[in-house]
Coordinates of C-alpha atoms in Angstrom, one line a residue:
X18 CA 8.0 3.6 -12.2
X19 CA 7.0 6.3 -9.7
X20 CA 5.8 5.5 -6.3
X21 CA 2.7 6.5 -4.6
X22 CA 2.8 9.7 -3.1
X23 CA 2.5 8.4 0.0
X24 CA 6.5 7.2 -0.6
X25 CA 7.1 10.4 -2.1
X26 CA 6.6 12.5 1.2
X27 CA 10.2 13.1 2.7
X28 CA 12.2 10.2 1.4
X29 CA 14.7 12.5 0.4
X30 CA 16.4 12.9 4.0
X31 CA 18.9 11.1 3.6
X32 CA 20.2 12.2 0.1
X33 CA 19.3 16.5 2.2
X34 CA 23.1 15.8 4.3
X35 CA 25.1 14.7 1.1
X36 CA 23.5 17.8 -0.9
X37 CA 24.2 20.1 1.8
X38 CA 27.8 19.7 2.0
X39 CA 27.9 20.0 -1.9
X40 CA 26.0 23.3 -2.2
X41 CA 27.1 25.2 0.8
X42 CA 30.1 27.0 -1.2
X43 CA 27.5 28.1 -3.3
X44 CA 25.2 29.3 -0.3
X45 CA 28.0 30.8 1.7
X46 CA 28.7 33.5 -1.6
X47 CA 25.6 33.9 -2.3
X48 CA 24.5 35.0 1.4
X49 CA 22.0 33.1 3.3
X50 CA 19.9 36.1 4.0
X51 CA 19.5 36.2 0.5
X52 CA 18.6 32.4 0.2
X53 CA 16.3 32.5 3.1
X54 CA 14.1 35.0 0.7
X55 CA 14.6 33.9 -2.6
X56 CA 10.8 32.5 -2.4
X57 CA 8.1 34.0 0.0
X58 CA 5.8 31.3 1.3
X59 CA 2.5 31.8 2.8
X60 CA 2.7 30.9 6.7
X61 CA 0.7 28.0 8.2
X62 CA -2.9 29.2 9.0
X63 CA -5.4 26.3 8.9
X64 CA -5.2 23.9 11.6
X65 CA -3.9 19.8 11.2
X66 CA -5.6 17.1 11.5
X67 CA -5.0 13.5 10.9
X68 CA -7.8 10.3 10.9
X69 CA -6.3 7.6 12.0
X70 CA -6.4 4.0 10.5
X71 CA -10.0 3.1 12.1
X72 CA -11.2 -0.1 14.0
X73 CA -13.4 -2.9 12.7
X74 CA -15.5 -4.1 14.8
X75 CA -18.2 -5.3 13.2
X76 CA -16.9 -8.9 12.8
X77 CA -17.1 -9.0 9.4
X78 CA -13.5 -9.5 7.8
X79 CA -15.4 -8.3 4.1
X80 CA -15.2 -5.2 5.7
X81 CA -11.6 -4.7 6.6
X82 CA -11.1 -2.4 4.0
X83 CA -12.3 0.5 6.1
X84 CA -9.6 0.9 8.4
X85 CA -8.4 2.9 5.9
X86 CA -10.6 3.2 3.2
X87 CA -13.0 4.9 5.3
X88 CA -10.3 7.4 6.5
X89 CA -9.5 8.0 3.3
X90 CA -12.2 8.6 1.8
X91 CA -12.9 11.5 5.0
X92 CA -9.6 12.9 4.7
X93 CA -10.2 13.5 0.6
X94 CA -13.2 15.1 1.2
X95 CA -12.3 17.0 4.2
X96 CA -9.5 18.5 2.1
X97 CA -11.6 19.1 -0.9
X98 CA -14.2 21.4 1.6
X99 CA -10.8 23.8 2.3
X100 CA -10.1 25.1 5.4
X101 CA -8.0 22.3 7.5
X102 CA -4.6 20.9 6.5
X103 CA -5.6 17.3 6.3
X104 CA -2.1 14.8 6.9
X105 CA -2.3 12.2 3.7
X106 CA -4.2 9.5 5.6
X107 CA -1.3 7.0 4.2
X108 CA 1.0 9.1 6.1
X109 CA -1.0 8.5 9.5
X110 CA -0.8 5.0 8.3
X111 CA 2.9 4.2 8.0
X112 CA 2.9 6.6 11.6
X113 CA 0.5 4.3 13.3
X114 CA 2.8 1.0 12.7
X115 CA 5.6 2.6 15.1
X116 CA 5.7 2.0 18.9
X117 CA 6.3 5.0 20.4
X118 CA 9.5 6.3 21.7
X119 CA 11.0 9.0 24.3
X120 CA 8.3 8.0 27.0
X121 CA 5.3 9.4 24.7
X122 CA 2.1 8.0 24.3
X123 CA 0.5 7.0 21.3
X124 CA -1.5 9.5 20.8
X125 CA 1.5 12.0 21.5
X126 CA 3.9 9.9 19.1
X127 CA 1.0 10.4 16.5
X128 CA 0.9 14.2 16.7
X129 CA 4.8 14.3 17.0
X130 CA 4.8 11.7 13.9
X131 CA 2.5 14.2 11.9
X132 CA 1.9 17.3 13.1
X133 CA -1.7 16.9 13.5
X134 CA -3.2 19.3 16.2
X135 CA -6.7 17.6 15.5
X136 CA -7.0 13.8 15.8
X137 CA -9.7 11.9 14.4
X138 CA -9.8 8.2 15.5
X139 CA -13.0 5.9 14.7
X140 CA -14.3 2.4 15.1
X141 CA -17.2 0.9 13.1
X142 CA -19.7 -1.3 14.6
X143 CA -22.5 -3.5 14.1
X144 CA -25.9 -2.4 15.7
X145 CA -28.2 -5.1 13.4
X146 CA -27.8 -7.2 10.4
X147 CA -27.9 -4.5 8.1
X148 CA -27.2 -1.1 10.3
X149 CA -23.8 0.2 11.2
X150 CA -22.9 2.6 13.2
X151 CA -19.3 4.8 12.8
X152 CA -18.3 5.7 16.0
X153 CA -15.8 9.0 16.1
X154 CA -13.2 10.5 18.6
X155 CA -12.4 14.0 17.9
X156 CA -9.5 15.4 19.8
X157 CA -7.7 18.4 19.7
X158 CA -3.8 19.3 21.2
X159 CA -5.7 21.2 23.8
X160 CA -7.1 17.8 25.1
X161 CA -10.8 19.4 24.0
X162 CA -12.6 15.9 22.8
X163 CA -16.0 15.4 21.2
X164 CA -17.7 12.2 20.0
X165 CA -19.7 11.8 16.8
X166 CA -22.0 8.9 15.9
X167 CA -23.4 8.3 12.3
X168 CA -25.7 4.9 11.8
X169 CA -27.0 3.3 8.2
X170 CA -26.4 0.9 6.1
X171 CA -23.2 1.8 3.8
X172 CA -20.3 2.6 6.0
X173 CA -19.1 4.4 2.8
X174 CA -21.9 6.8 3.4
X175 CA -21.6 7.1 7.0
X176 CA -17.8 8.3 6.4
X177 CA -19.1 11.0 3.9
X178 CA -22.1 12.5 6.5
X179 CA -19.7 12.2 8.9
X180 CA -17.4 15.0 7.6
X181 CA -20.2 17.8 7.8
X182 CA -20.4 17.0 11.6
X183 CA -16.7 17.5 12.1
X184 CA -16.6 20.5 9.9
X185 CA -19.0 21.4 12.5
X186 CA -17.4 20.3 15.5
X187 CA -14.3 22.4 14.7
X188 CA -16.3 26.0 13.4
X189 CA -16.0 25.3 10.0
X190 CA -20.1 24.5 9.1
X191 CA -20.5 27.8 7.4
X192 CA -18.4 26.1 4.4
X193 CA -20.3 23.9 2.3
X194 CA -18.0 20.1 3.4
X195 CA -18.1 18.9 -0.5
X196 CA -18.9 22.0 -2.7
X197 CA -21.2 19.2 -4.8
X198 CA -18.5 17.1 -5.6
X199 CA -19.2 14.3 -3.4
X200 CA -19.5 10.5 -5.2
X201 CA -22.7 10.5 -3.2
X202 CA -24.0 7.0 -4.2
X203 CA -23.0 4.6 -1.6
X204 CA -21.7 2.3 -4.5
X205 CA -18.9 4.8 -5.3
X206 CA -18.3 6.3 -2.1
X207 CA -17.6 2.4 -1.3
X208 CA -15.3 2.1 -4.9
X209 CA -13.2 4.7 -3.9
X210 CA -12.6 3.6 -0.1
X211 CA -11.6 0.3 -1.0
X212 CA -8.8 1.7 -3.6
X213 CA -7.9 4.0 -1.1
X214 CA -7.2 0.7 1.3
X215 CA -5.8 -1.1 -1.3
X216 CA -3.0 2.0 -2.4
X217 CA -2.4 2.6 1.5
X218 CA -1.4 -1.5 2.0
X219 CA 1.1 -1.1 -1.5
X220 CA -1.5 -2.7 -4.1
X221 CA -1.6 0.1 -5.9
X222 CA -1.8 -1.9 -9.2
X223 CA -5.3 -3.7 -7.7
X224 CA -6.7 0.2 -7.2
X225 CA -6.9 1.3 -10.2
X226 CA -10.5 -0.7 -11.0
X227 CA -12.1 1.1 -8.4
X228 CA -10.7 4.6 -9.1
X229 CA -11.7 4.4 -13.0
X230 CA -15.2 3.9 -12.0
X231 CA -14.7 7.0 -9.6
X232 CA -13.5 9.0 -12.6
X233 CA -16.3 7.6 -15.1
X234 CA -19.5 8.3 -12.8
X235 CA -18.0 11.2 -10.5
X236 CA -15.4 12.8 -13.1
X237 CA -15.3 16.5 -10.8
X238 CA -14.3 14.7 -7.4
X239 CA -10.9 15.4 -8.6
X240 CA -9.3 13.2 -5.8
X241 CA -10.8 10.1 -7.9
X242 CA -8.4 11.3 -10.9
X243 CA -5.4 11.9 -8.4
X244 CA -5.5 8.7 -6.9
X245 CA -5.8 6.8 -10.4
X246 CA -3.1 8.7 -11.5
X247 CA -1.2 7.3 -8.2
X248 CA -1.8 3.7 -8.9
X249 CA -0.8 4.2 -12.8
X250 CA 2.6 5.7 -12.0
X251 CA 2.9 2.8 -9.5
X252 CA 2.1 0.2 -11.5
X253 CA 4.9 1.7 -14.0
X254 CA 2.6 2.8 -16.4
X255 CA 3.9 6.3 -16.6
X256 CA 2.4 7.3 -19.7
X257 CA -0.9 6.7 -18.1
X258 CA 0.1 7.5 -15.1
X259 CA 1.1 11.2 -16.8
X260 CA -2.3 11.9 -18.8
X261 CA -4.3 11.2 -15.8
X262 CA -2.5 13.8 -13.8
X263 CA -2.6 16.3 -16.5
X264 CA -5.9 15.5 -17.2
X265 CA -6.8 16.8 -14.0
X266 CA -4.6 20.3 -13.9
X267 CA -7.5 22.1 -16.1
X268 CA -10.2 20.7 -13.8
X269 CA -8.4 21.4 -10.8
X270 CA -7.7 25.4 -12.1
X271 CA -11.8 25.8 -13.0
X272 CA -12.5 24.2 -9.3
X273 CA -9.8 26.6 -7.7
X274 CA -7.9 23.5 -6.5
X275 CA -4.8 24.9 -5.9
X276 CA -3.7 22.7 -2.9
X277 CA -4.3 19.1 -5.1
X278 CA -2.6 20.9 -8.4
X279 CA 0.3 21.6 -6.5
X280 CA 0.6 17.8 -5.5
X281 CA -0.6 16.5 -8.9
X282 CA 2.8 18.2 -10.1
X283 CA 4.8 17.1 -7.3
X284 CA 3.6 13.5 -8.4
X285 CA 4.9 14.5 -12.2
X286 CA 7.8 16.1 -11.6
X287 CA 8.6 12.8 -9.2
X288 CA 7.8 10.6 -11.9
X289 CA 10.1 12.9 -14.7
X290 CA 13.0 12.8 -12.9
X291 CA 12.5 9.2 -12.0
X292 CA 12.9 8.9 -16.1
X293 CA 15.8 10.8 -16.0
X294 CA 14.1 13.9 -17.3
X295 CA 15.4 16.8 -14.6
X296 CA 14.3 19.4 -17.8
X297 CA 11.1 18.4 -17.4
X298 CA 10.7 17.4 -13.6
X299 CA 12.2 21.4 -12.8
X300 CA 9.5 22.9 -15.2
X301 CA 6.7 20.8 -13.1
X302 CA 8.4 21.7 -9.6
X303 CA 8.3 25.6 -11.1
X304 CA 4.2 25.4 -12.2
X305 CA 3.9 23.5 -8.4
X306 CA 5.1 26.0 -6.4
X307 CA 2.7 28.9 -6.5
X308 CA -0.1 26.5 -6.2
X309 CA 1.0 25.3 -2.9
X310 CA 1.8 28.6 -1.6
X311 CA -1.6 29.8 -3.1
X312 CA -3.1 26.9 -0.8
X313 CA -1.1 27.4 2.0
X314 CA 0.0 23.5 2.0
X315 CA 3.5 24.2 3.6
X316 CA 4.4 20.7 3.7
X317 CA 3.9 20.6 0.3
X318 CA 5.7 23.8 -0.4
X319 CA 9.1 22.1 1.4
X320 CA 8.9 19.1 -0.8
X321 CA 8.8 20.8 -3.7
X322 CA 12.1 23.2 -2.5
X323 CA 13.5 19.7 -1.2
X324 CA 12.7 18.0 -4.5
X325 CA 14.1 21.1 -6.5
X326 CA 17.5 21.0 -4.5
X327 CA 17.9 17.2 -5.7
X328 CA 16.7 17.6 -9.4
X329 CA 18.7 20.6 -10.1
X330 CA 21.6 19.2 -8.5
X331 CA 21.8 16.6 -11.0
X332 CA 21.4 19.1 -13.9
X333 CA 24.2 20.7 -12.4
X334 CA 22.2 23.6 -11.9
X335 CA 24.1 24.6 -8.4
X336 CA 22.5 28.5 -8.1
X337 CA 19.2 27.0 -7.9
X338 CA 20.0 23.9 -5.7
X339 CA 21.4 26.1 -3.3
X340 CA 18.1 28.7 -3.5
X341 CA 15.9 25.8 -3.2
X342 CA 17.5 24.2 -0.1
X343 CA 18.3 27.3 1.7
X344 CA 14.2 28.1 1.3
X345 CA 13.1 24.4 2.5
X346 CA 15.5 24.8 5.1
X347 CA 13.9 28.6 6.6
X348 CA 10.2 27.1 6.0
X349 CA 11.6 24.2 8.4
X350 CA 12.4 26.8 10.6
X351 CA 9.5 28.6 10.9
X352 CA 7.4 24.8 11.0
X353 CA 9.6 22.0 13.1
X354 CA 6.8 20.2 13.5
X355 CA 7.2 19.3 9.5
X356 CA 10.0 18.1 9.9
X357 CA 9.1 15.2 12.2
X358 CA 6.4 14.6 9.4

């Protein structure tokens, strides 16, 4: 079965060293110069931000499921509206659990961890019986911080008004934060935080309730049909797993979604050549490509070269191995933050 592309990000370092010794007869003939070239990439122009895992407070434990639900659910729509490179909020979440090291803080071991040069942190509180308020800490690299409060009654819905206001915060408010394709109704907006919790603690399996009903009543908030094409291929139901993603390709090219096509095909070339089908795992990796150059997602760009090194090493394919890690290697270059990420 495939794993949630949370697992996906960067897992292949240690296999990068072994592959590196194996190709670099090939790289040294063909000329690194060359290699370095072999595929332009856009460079890095939108600025990073991460949401961290955010605090309960309300003293309700039937709301746990915003710590990162709620993030989530931001972080989907946030990269939906265009403008910002938004860190997977599962990501954040695996970087959150580690103490930090070399005399950082945490907040420093967080940026380090990600790459984020905005930082989102929130806490949700309880002001009456029925009334929440989402409490927000925007802070950028420069140490520039603003706070952002939201009240009501669906914390679901206080996540989603939320995102205009940092859109805002950061210069972005001339942009329209969810191009209409916000699940709106505090029911859904609620259905897809709580998958979104349950896929960033492992349950994938238990996720896939909630994002169906995203998909049936909101079927052109595309990340509803990514992330329930996620918990398919996790719960080793690949053939699922495989129509939902492709299902979403022609929806994503008539929303000019370039940056979630490219990771819909990361996701199915990952699961192809977990099947043992490097064929069809290199023809996805090819189509992913030019998508995530297109959307300037250069993390994404480096896991697809990284991913392409791998998958056409084991066809034997050593040219393109060799092309494909010499060009994840000069975006590295240009980016050492990603590599930390």
């Amino acid at each position: 079965a495939a794993e949630p592309a949370s697992v996906v990000r960067w897992r292949w370092w240690p296999a990068i060293a072994v592959l590196a010794c194996v190709i670099v007869a090939a790289s040294a003939w063909m000329g690194v110069r060359a290699l370095r070239h072999a595929v332009a990439v856009a460079p890095r122009h939108m600025s990073r931000l991460a949401i961290e895992p955010f605090t309960n407070a309300t003293g309700k434990s039937d709301l746990d499921w915003v710590r990162n639900g709620l993030p989530g659910l931001m972080g989907s729509l946030l990269g939906e509206a265009g403008g910002l490179d938004v860190v997977d909020s599962k990501q954040v979440v695996r970087a959150s659990q580690f103490k930090p090291t070399q005399g950082r803080s945490r907040e420093q071991q967080l940026r380090f961890a990600t790459g984020a040069e905005v930082l989102v942190s929130g806490r949700l509180t309880k002001l009456t019986d029925k009334l929440y308020e989402l409490i927000l800490h925007v802070q950028s690299v420069q140490g520039d911080a603003a706070e952002i409060r939201v009240d009501g009654e669906q914390p679901g819905v206080l996540a989603a008004n939320a995102v205009l206001r940092i859109r805002r915060q950061l210069g972005l408010a001339g942009r329209s934060a969810t191009s209409g394709k916000l699940p709106g109704d505090p029911f859904l907006a609620e259905a897809f935080a709580r998958g979104f919790d349950l896929q960033a603690r492992g349950k994938v399996a238990d996720s896939i309730s909630y994002f169906k009903l995203c998909v049936a009543e909101a079927p052109d908030f595309l990340p509803c049909r990514y992330y329930l094409g996620i918990g398919q291929l996790g719960a080793g139901d690949g053939k699922a797993g495989t129509q939902t993603l492709e299902a979403l390709l022609p929806r994503a090219k008539s929303q000019d979604a370039s940056r979630l096509t490219a990771r819909a095909l990361l996701m199915l070339a990952d699961n192809a050549r977990l099947t043992s089908s490097t064929t069809s795992a290199l023809a996805y990796l090819r189509r992913a490509l030019p998508f995530a150059q297109r959307s300037g997602d250069m993390e994404t760009v480096a896991q697809i070269q990284l991913m392409t090194a791998i998958t056409a090493h084991s066809a034997h394919d050593m040219k393109l191995s060799a092309q494909a890690m010499a060009a994840a290697e000069a975006l590295l270059q240009r980016n050492p933050d990603m590599r930390h990420a």
